[in-house]
Tab-separated table of C-alpha atoms and ligand atoms in Angstrom:
chain	number	residue	atom	x	y	z
A	158	MET	CA	50.975	113.051	-19.506
A	159	PRO	CA	53.201	110.024	-18.668
A	160	PRO	CA	56.354	110.984	-16.718
A	161	THR	CA	59.580	111.211	-18.691
A	162	LEU	CA	61.556	108.021	-18.160
A	163	ASP	CA	65.347	107.702	-18.292
A	164	ILE	CA	65.498	105.368	-21.315
A	165	ARG	CA	68.795	104.132	-22.807
A	166	PRO	CA	68.575	102.089	-26.033
A	167	ILE	CA	71.007	99.137	-26.012
A	168	ALA	CA	71.101	98.406	-29.767
A	169	GLY	CA	69.947	99.828	-33.086
A	170	ALA	CA	67.191	97.274	-33.628
A	171	LEU	CA	65.399	96.967	-30.287
A	172	GLY	CA	65.905	96.960	-26.532
A	173	ALA	CA	66.233	99.748	-23.980
A	174	GLU	CA	67.129	100.011	-20.320
A	175	ILE	CA	64.779	102.051	-18.173
A	176	ASN	CA	66.660	103.536	-15.229
A	177	SER	CA	65.652	105.119	-11.923
A	178	VAL	CA	62.449	103.095	-11.561
A	179	ASP	CA	61.692	101.019	-8.445
A	180	LEU	CA	59.189	98.334	-9.466
A	181	SER	CA	58.557	97.368	-5.835
A	182	ARG	CA	56.577	100.592	-5.289
A	183	ASP	CA	55.231	103.660	-7.069
A	184	LEU	CA	53.354	101.649	-9.711
A	185	THR	CA	51.188	104.625	-10.560
A	186	ASP	CA	48.974	104.691	-13.632
A	187	THR	CA	51.167	107.365	-15.213
A	188	LEU	CA	54.367	105.360	-14.629
A	189	ILE	CA	52.792	102.201	-16.063
A	190	ALA	CA	51.538	104.164	-19.086
A	191	ALA	CA	55.084	105.437	-19.693
A	192	ILE	CA	56.562	101.926	-19.341
A	193	ARG	CA	53.943	100.536	-21.756
A	194	HIS	CA	54.774	103.300	-24.215
A	195	ALA	CA	58.500	102.413	-24.052
A	196	PHE	CA	57.654	98.689	-24.346
A	197	LEU	CA	55.757	99.335	-27.604
A	198	ASP	CA	58.586	101.539	-28.944
A	199	TYR	CA	61.571	99.361	-27.960
A	200	LEU	CA	59.878	95.888	-27.917
A	201	VAL	CA	61.984	94.752	-24.962
A	202	VAL	CA	62.689	96.907	-21.908
A	203	TYR	CA	64.988	96.150	-18.981
A	204	PHE	CA	65.094	97.359	-15.405
A	205	ARG	CA	68.186	96.801	-13.269
A	206	ASP	CA	68.701	96.289	-9.515
A	207	GLN	CA	65.091	95.445	-8.675
A	208	THR	CA	64.474	93.829	-5.287
A	209	LEU	CA	61.156	92.090	-5.843
A	210	SER	CA	59.437	89.400	-3.811
A	211	PRO	CA	57.244	87.012	-5.844
A	212	ALA	CA	54.200	89.031	-4.703
A	213	GLN	CA	55.781	92.302	-5.896
A	214	PHE	CA	56.801	90.714	-9.200
A	215	MET	CA	53.189	89.560	-9.657
A	216	ALA	CA	51.900	93.046	-8.746
A	217	PHE	CA	54.046	94.617	-11.481
A	218	ALA	CA	52.980	91.925	-13.975
A	219	ARG	CA	49.302	92.605	-13.228
A	220	CYS	CA	49.852	96.296	-14.054
A	221	ILE	CA	50.992	95.314	-17.566
A	222	GLY	CA	48.594	92.444	-18.335
A	223	LYS	CA	46.954	89.235	-17.145
A	224	PRO	CA	49.446	86.597	-15.865
A	225	MET	CA	48.888	83.076	-17.228
A	226	GLU	CA	50.270	79.676	-16.253
A	227	TYR	CA	52.996	77.909	-18.252
A	228	PRO	CA	51.777	74.433	-19.301
A	229	PHE	CA	54.969	72.390	-18.916
A	230	VAL	CA	56.549	73.538	-15.638
A	231	LYS	CA	54.684	73.821	-12.312
A	232	GLY	CA	54.686	77.352	-10.903
A	233	LEU	CA	56.021	78.488	-7.519
A	234	ASP	CA	54.035	77.476	-4.435
A	235	GLY	CA	51.381	80.148	-3.934
A	236	PHE	CA	52.249	81.790	-7.280
A	237	PRO	CA	51.232	79.342	-10.031
A	238	GLU	CA	51.830	81.946	-12.768
A	239	ILE	CA	55.513	82.378	-11.791
A	240	THR	CA	57.711	79.700	-13.366
A	241	ALA	CA	61.225	79.148	-12.064
A	242	VAL	CA	63.449	78.671	-15.111
A	243	VAL	CA	66.457	76.864	-13.642
A	244	LYS	CA	69.562	75.341	-15.163
A	245	ARG	CA	71.498	73.338	-12.588
A	246	PRO	CA	75.306	72.854	-12.709
A	247	ASP	CA	74.815	69.214	-13.762
A	248	GLN	CA	72.516	70.076	-16.700
A	249	THR	CA	73.644	70.827	-20.236
A	250	VAL	CA	70.265	71.813	-21.694
A	251	ALA	CA	68.952	75.359	-21.175
A	252	PHE	CA	65.227	76.136	-21.170
A	253	GLY	CA	64.479	78.413	-24.121
A	254	GLY	CA	67.931	77.786	-25.567
A	255	ASN	CA	66.973	78.415	-29.181
A	256	TRP	CA	65.182	81.156	-31.130
A	257	HIS	CA	61.470	81.262	-30.352
A	258	THR	CA	58.376	83.240	-29.559
A	259	ASP	CA	56.797	81.976	-26.352
A	260	THR	CA	54.201	79.188	-26.426
A	261	THR	CA	52.877	79.798	-29.943
A	262	TYR	CA	51.198	76.376	-29.673
A	263	PHE	CA	48.398	78.240	-27.853
A	264	VAL	CA	45.581	79.606	-30.049
A	265	ALA	CA	46.152	82.895	-28.204
A	266	PRO	CA	49.884	83.066	-27.347
A	267	PRO	CA	51.041	85.494	-24.625
A	268	MET	CA	51.251	89.195	-25.523
A	269	ALA	CA	54.347	89.627	-23.372
A	270	THR	CA	56.721	87.781	-21.076
A	271	MET	CA	58.659	89.031	-18.046
A	272	LEU	CA	61.843	87.524	-16.661
A	273	LEU	CA	63.455	88.381	-13.308
A	274	ALA	CA	67.059	87.245	-12.746
A	275	ARG	CA	67.485	85.534	-9.351
A	276	GLU	CA	70.835	83.730	-9.711
A	277	LEU	CA	73.365	83.950	-12.518
A	278	PRO	CA	76.553	82.214	-13.619
A	279	PRO	CA	79.777	84.230	-13.160
A	280	LYS	CA	79.833	84.797	-16.924
A	281	GLY	CA	77.512	83.975	-19.810
A	282	GLY	CA	73.784	83.265	-19.687
A	283	ASP	CA	72.793	86.344	-21.723
A	284	THR	CA	69.527	86.448	-23.693
A	285	GLN	CA	69.239	87.588	-27.318
A	286	PHE	CA	66.146	89.214	-28.846
A	287	ALA	CA	65.215	89.863	-32.499
A	288	ASN	CA	62.877	92.526	-33.908
A	289	GLN	CA	60.320	90.877	-36.216
A	290	TYR	CA	58.934	94.162	-37.575
A	291	LEU	CA	62.389	94.742	-39.103
A	292	ALA	CA	62.554	91.121	-40.300
A	293	TYR	CA	59.246	91.587	-42.141
A	294	ASP	CA	60.118	95.051	-43.517
A	295	ALA	CA	63.403	93.736	-44.972
A	296	LEU	CA	61.665	91.108	-47.151
A	297	SER	CA	61.160	91.790	-50.862
A	298	ASP	CA	57.684	92.735	-52.121
A	299	GLY	CA	57.555	89.365	-53.888
A	300	MET	CA	58.244	87.439	-50.656
A	301	LYS	CA	55.762	89.588	-48.701
A	302	SER	CA	53.117	88.798	-51.264
A	303	LEU	CA	53.956	85.050	-51.169
A	304	LEU	CA	53.690	85.001	-47.351
A	305	SER	CA	50.477	87.001	-47.199
A	306	GLY	CA	47.610	84.644	-46.400
A	307	LEU	CA	49.939	81.698	-45.529
A	308	ARG	CA	49.406	80.028	-42.148
A	309	TRP	CA	51.692	77.713	-40.156
A	310	VAL	CA	51.171	75.001	-37.593
A	311	SER	CA	52.760	75.344	-34.153
A	312	ARG	CA	53.398	72.155	-32.133
A	313	SER	CA	54.659	71.949	-28.565
A	314	ASP	CA	56.418	68.669	-29.382
A	315	LYS	CA	58.566	70.001	-32.224
A	316	ALA	CA	62.022	68.566	-31.455
A	317	GLU	CA	63.783	71.948	-31.528
A	318	ALA	CA	61.625	73.071	-28.593
A	319	SER	CA	61.083	69.925	-26.577
A	320	ARG	CA	64.812	69.181	-26.352
A	321	THR	CA	65.270	72.513	-24.526
A	322	ARG	CA	62.758	71.373	-21.902
A	323	GLU	CA	64.410	68.021	-21.188
A	324	ASP	CA	63.596	66.569	-17.789
A	325	ARG	CA	61.122	69.342	-16.953
A	326	SER	CA	57.711	67.768	-16.456
A	327	THR	CA	55.621	64.705	-17.112
A	328	ALA	CA	52.965	67.013	-18.591
A	329	GLU	CA	55.409	67.151	-21.510
A	330	ARG	CA	53.483	64.256	-23.064
A	331	THR	CA	50.535	66.568	-23.714
A	332	VAL	CA	50.836	67.965	-27.240
A	333	LEU	CA	49.417	71.436	-27.874
A	334	ILE	CA	48.779	72.510	-31.470
A	335	ALA	CA	47.568	75.796	-33.001
A	336	ASP	CA	47.870	77.516	-36.359
A	337	HIS	CA	48.730	81.168	-37.007
A	338	PRO	CA	49.338	83.633	-39.839
A	339	VAL	CA	52.964	83.833	-41.057
A	340	VAL	CA	52.646	87.628	-40.994
A	341	ARG	CA	50.656	89.128	-38.127
A	342	THR	CA	49.461	92.658	-37.488
A	343	HIS	CA	50.218	94.007	-34.028
A	344	PRO	CA	46.937	94.796	-32.269
A	345	GLU	CA	48.330	97.967	-30.637
A	346	THR	CA	50.809	99.438	-33.140
A	347	GLY	CA	49.127	98.218	-36.351
A	348	ARG	CA	52.576	97.193	-37.714
A	349	LYS	CA	53.180	93.901	-39.556
A	350	SER	CA	55.757	91.426	-38.251
A	351	LEU	CA	57.091	88.025	-39.258
A	352	PHE	CA	55.464	85.447	-36.953
A	353	VAL	CA	57.219	82.104	-37.414
A	354	ASN	CA	59.889	80.625	-35.143
A	355	LEU	CA	62.404	77.784	-35.281
A	356	ALA	CA	61.310	76.217	-32.002
A	357	HIS	CA	57.605	75.844	-32.734
A	358	SER	CA	56.873	76.256	-36.467
A	359	ALA	CA	56.419	72.690	-37.734
A	360	HIS	CA	55.035	73.295	-41.258
A	361	PHE	CA	52.731	75.528	-43.282
A	362	LEU	CA	49.035	74.769	-42.935
A	363	GLY	CA	47.967	72.439	-45.762
A	364	MET	CA	51.569	71.446	-46.632
A	365	THR	CA	53.858	68.647	-45.468
A	366	GLU	CA	56.970	69.249	-43.367
A	367	GLU	CA	59.135	68.425	-46.406
A	368	GLU	CA	57.270	70.901	-48.619
A	369	SER	CA	57.456	73.602	-45.945
A	370	ALA	CA	61.087	73.133	-44.906
A	371	PRO	CA	62.930	75.169	-47.588
A	372	LEU	CA	60.888	78.357	-47.096
A	373	LEU	CA	60.735	77.945	-43.308
A	374	GLN	CA	64.527	77.465	-43.169
A	375	PHE	CA	64.998	80.669	-45.163
A	376	LEU	CA	62.692	82.571	-42.786
A	377	PHE	CA	64.393	81.123	-39.658
A	378	GLN	CA	67.786	82.345	-40.949
A	379	HIS	CA	66.478	85.681	-42.181
A	380	GLN	CA	64.614	86.626	-38.988
A	381	ILE	CA	67.724	86.496	-36.761
A	382	ARG	CA	70.074	88.596	-38.909
A	383	PRO	CA	72.458	90.402	-36.508
A	384	GLU	CA	71.089	93.827	-37.459
A	385	PHE	CA	67.633	92.788	-36.153
A	386	THR	CA	68.954	91.722	-32.727
A	387	CYS	CA	70.120	92.886	-29.323
A	388	ARG	CA	71.735	90.973	-26.458
A	389	PHE	CA	71.062	91.555	-22.775
A	390	ARG	CA	73.628	90.902	-20.041
A	391	TRP	CA	71.787	90.042	-16.834
A	392	ALA	CA	72.683	90.831	-13.232
A	393	PRO	CA	70.771	89.623	-10.166
A	394	GLY	CA	67.648	91.791	-9.906
A	395	SER	CA	67.454	92.571	-13.636
A	396	VAL	CA	63.925	92.425	-15.064
A	397	ALA	CA	63.105	92.151	-18.775
A	398	LEU	CA	59.677	92.719	-20.318
A	399	TRP	CA	59.343	91.781	-23.993
A	400	ASP	CA	56.590	91.998	-26.580
A	401	ASN	CA	55.931	88.420	-27.647
A	402	ARG	CA	53.868	89.605	-30.651
A	403	CYS	CA	56.793	91.094	-32.583
A	404	THR	CA	60.013	89.597	-31.147
A	405	LEU	CA	61.939	86.344	-30.918
A	406	HIS	CA	64.360	85.490	-28.130
A	407	SER	CA	66.969	82.864	-27.333
A	408	ALA	CA	68.726	82.031	-24.048
A	409	ILE	CA	72.445	81.578	-24.744
A	410	ASN	CA	73.623	78.285	-23.260
A	411	ASP	CA	77.296	79.087	-22.586
A	412	TYR	CA	77.640	78.440	-18.827
A	413	ASN	CA	77.720	74.672	-18.243
A	414	GLY	CA	78.729	73.811	-14.671
A	415	PHE	CA	77.010	76.849	-13.140
A	416	ARG	CA	73.510	77.528	-11.829
A	417	ARG	CA	71.141	80.080	-13.381
A	418	GLU	CA	67.664	80.802	-12.020
A	419	MET	CA	65.132	83.178	-13.543
A	420	HIS	CA	61.522	83.801	-12.563
A	421	ARG	CA	59.186	84.063	-15.526
A	422	ILE	CA	55.650	85.401	-15.958
A	423	ALA	CA	53.767	85.351	-19.275
A	424	LEU	CA	50.861	87.735	-19.902
A	425	ALA	CA	47.767	86.593	-21.789
A	426	GLY	CA	47.449	87.710	-25.411
A	427	ASP	CA	44.939	87.609	-28.221
A	428	VAL	CA	44.492	85.441	-31.308
A	429	PRO	CA	47.056	86.597	-33.938
A	430	VAL	CA	45.582	88.112	-37.126
B	658	SIN	C1	62.558	81.885	-22.019
B	658	SIN	O1	62.738	81.521	-23.169
B	658	SIN	O2	61.429	82.159	-21.596
B	658	SIN	C2	63.743	82.000	-21.070
B	658	SIN	C3	64.812	82.882	-21.613
B	658	SIN	C4	66.012	82.955	-20.688
B	658	SIN	O3	66.097	82.188	-19.725
B	658	SIN	O4	66.888	83.793	-20.928
């Protein structure tokens, strides 16, 4: 039996803090099973006050899944799967500063992403998450039936995404494209979720951008209704682990003039169905 964790939900829709866990040690099979259980239940779980070296962060990530490299930002020396997500005081653009699911322009997008807070502004810099099971469940039967069978095209160069990666990498010129179902079934829970996102959904497969825009715009607004969301206030040493198969997230860019540095690891996923 997994050990009982001290779990405190942070909102009605999703998100929970897991307390009294030291991720730098004690990564037993039973503890990892309990964390995975909470991750599937709450979709995003947070751990506070973790003192993790890059090697320890990688060790925890490997307990949850298979770390993969991010295509547009070079990883840390010696740890290519750890990306430093940095906003400098002179920058006004924040990486991930709009609603998205990570790197859906891959045929198999990551199953999960982990973020470790290294340096934070004195205020601001929170991250919001949205539960896409709830977004799907709240649609009418007519809309569910319309969306069933529809696919969409994800492009890494969609303006909404690429402008949040300004000045990041010359590899930016590479364009990655994949298509996915609008509604996907979670491979572990079997639940259906809405699987489009403002940053990367360019158009429906077989339709033009103009034809797709009205329905996509409706879905982009619908999927971030406040009652589907939670908001996490970081502190140095906070770690978040979110399920990229059934959530969206957005980094709130409200701290111009200050530095924020997060370390990010994405975990390989499967082809959405
Ligand atoms: C991301 O979108 O991966 C980064 C989110 C954040 O920095 O809060």
